[in-house]
Each structure stands twice: as structure tokens, then as C-alpha cells.
Short mmCIF file of C-alpha atoms in Angstrom, two decimals:
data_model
loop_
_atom_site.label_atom_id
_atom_site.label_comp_id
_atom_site.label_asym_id
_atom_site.label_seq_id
_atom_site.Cartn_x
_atom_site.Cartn_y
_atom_site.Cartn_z
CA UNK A 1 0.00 0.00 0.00
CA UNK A 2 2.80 2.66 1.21
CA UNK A 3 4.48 1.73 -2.59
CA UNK A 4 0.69 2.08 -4.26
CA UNK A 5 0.52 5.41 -2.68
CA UNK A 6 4.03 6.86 -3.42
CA UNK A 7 3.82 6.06 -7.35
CA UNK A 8 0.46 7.69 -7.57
CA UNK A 9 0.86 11.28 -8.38
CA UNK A 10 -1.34 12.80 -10.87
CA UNK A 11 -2.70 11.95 -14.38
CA UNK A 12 -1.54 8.28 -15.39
CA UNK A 13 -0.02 7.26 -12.55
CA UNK A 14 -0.79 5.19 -9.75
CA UNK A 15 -2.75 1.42 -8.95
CA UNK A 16 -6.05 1.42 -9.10
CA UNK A 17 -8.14 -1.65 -6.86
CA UNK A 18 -10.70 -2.93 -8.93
CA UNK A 19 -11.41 -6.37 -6.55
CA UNK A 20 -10.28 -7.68 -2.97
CA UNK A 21 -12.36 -10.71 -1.95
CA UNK A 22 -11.60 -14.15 -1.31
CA UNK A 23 -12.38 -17.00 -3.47
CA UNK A 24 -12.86 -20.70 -3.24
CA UNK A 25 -12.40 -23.63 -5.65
CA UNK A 26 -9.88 -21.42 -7.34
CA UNK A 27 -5.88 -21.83 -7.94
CA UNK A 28 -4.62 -23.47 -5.28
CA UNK A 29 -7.99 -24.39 -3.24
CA UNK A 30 -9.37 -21.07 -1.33
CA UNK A 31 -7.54 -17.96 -1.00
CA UNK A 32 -7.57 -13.90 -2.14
CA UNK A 33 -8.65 -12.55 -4.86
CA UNK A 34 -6.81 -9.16 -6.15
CA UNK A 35 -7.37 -7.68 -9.54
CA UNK A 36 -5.75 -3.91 -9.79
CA UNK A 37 -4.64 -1.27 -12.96
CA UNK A 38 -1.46 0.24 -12.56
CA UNK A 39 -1.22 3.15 -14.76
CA UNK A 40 2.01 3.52 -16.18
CA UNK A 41 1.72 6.69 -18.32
CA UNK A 42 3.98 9.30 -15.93
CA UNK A 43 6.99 6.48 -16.19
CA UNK A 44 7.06 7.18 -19.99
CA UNK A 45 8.58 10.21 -21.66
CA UNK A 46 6.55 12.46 -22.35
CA UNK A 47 7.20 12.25 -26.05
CA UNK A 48 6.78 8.09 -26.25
CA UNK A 49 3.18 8.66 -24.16
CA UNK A 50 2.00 10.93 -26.63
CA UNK A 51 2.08 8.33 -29.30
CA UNK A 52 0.18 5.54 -27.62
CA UNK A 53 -3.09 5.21 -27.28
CA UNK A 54 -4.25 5.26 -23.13
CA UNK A 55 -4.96 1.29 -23.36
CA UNK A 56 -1.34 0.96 -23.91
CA UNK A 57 -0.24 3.06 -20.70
CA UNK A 58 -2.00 0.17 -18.46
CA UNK A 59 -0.92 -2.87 -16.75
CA UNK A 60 -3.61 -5.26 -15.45
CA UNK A 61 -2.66 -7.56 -12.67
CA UNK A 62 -5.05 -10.36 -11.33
CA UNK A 63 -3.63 -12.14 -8.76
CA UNK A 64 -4.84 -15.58 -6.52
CA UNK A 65 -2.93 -16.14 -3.33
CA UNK A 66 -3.85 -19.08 -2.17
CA UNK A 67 -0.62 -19.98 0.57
CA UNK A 68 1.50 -21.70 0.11
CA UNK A 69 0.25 -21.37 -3.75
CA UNK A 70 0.06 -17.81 -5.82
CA UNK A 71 -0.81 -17.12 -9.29
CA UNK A 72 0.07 -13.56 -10.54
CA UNK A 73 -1.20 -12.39 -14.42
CA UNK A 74 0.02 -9.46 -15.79
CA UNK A 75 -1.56 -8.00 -18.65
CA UNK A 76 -1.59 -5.14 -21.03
CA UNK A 77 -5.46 -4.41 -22.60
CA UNK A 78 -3.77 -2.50 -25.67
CA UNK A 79 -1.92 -6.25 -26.15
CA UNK A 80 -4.42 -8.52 -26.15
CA UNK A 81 -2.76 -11.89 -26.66
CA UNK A 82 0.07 -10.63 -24.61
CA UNK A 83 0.12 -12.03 -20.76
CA UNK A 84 2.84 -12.81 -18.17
CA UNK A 85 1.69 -15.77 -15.66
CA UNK A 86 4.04 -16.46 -12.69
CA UNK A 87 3.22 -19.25 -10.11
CA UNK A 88 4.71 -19.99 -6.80
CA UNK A 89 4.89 -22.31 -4.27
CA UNK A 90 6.39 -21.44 -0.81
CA UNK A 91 8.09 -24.60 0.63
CA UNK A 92 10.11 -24.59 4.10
CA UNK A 93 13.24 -26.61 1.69
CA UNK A 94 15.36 -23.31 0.70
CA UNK A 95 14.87 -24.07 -2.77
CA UNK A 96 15.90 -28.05 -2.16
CA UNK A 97 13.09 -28.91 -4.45
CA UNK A 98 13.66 -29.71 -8.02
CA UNK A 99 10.19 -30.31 -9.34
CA UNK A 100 7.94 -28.36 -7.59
CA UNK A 101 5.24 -28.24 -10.33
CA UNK A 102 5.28 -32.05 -11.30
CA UNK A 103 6.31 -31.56 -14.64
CA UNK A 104 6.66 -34.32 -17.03
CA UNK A 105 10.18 -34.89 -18.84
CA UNK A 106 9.33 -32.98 -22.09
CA UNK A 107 7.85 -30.29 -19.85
CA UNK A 108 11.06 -30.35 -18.31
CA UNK A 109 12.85 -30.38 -21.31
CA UNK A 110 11.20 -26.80 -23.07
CA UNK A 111 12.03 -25.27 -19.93
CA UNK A 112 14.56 -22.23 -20.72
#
């Protein structure tokens, strides 16, 4: 909240709280439900903004905390087909773990 409320000041800036509720039968079982819009628009020169439409100067986050299980998707509405997904599981191991999502061998083997 205290990094919400420093990076929102004025026109196109700042994170805007669309949803806060929990959920159940979700990602992970039960957990919190976020969806906010960060508007980006005062971290772009002034120049660059003034050539993109005002869908572009958004980032949309949903995000499903379930603990020990989180799913985060970040997404831009001016790129459609464009989304970042991150998932995470918090295990007591430091890291120990090597296969923490169960993948299968050729999932494994795409992996960058």
C-alpha cells in the first residue's frame, strides 16, 4: 500500500483496486482474490506517451494467493494476446526442491 501510494501522483499514474475478496475452488484451493490497474503513463517520456493510445499506458494484474500457492497475471489491454503468468509455491526446503510443479520430462525439457 505505502508503494501504491508513493507512485500515484497525478494523471496516469498510480494502482487502481478494482477487486479484494476471497475465493474458493480457485488456484490453489481457497484464497484472495486481487485484480488492480497500474497506470504507467507518468513512467514514460513524455514524447513516447503521446504516441500511444491510453490502453497501452496500463498494466492489469489479477492475482490468486492461495498460501502456500500464488498465481500472478500481468496483462496489457492495448496487447491482447500478450500475458505474463508467474506461479509460486512457498516450501520450508530453501529451494531443495527440483520439481515443484510435477512436470513431465518434455515439460522439463522446453524449460529455458
Amino acid at each position: 500500500q505505502k508503494k501504491s501510494r508513493e507512485e500515484s501522483s497525478g494523471e496516469g499514474s498510480g494502482v487502481e483496486i478494482l477487486a479484494n475478496e476471497p475465493y474458493s475452488d480457485g488456484p490453489g484451493g481457497s484464497g484472495q482474490y486481487t485484480r488492480k490497474i497500474f497506470h504507467v503513463g507518468s513512467h514514460i517520456p513524455s514524447w513516447f506517451r503521446a504516441l500511444l493510445p491510453k490502453a497501452a499506458l496500463q498494466v492489469v494484474e489479477e492475482s490468486w494467493n492461495a498460501y502456500p500457492y500464488t498465481r500472478t497475471r500481468y496483462t496489457c489491454p492495448f496487447v491482447e494476446k500478450f500475458s505474463i503468468e508467474i506461479e509460486t509455491y512457498y516450501r520450508q526446503d530453501a529451494g531443495q526442491e527440483t520439481n515443484i510443479f510435477n512436470l513431465s520430462l518434455a515439460e522439463k525439457r522446453q524449460r529455458i
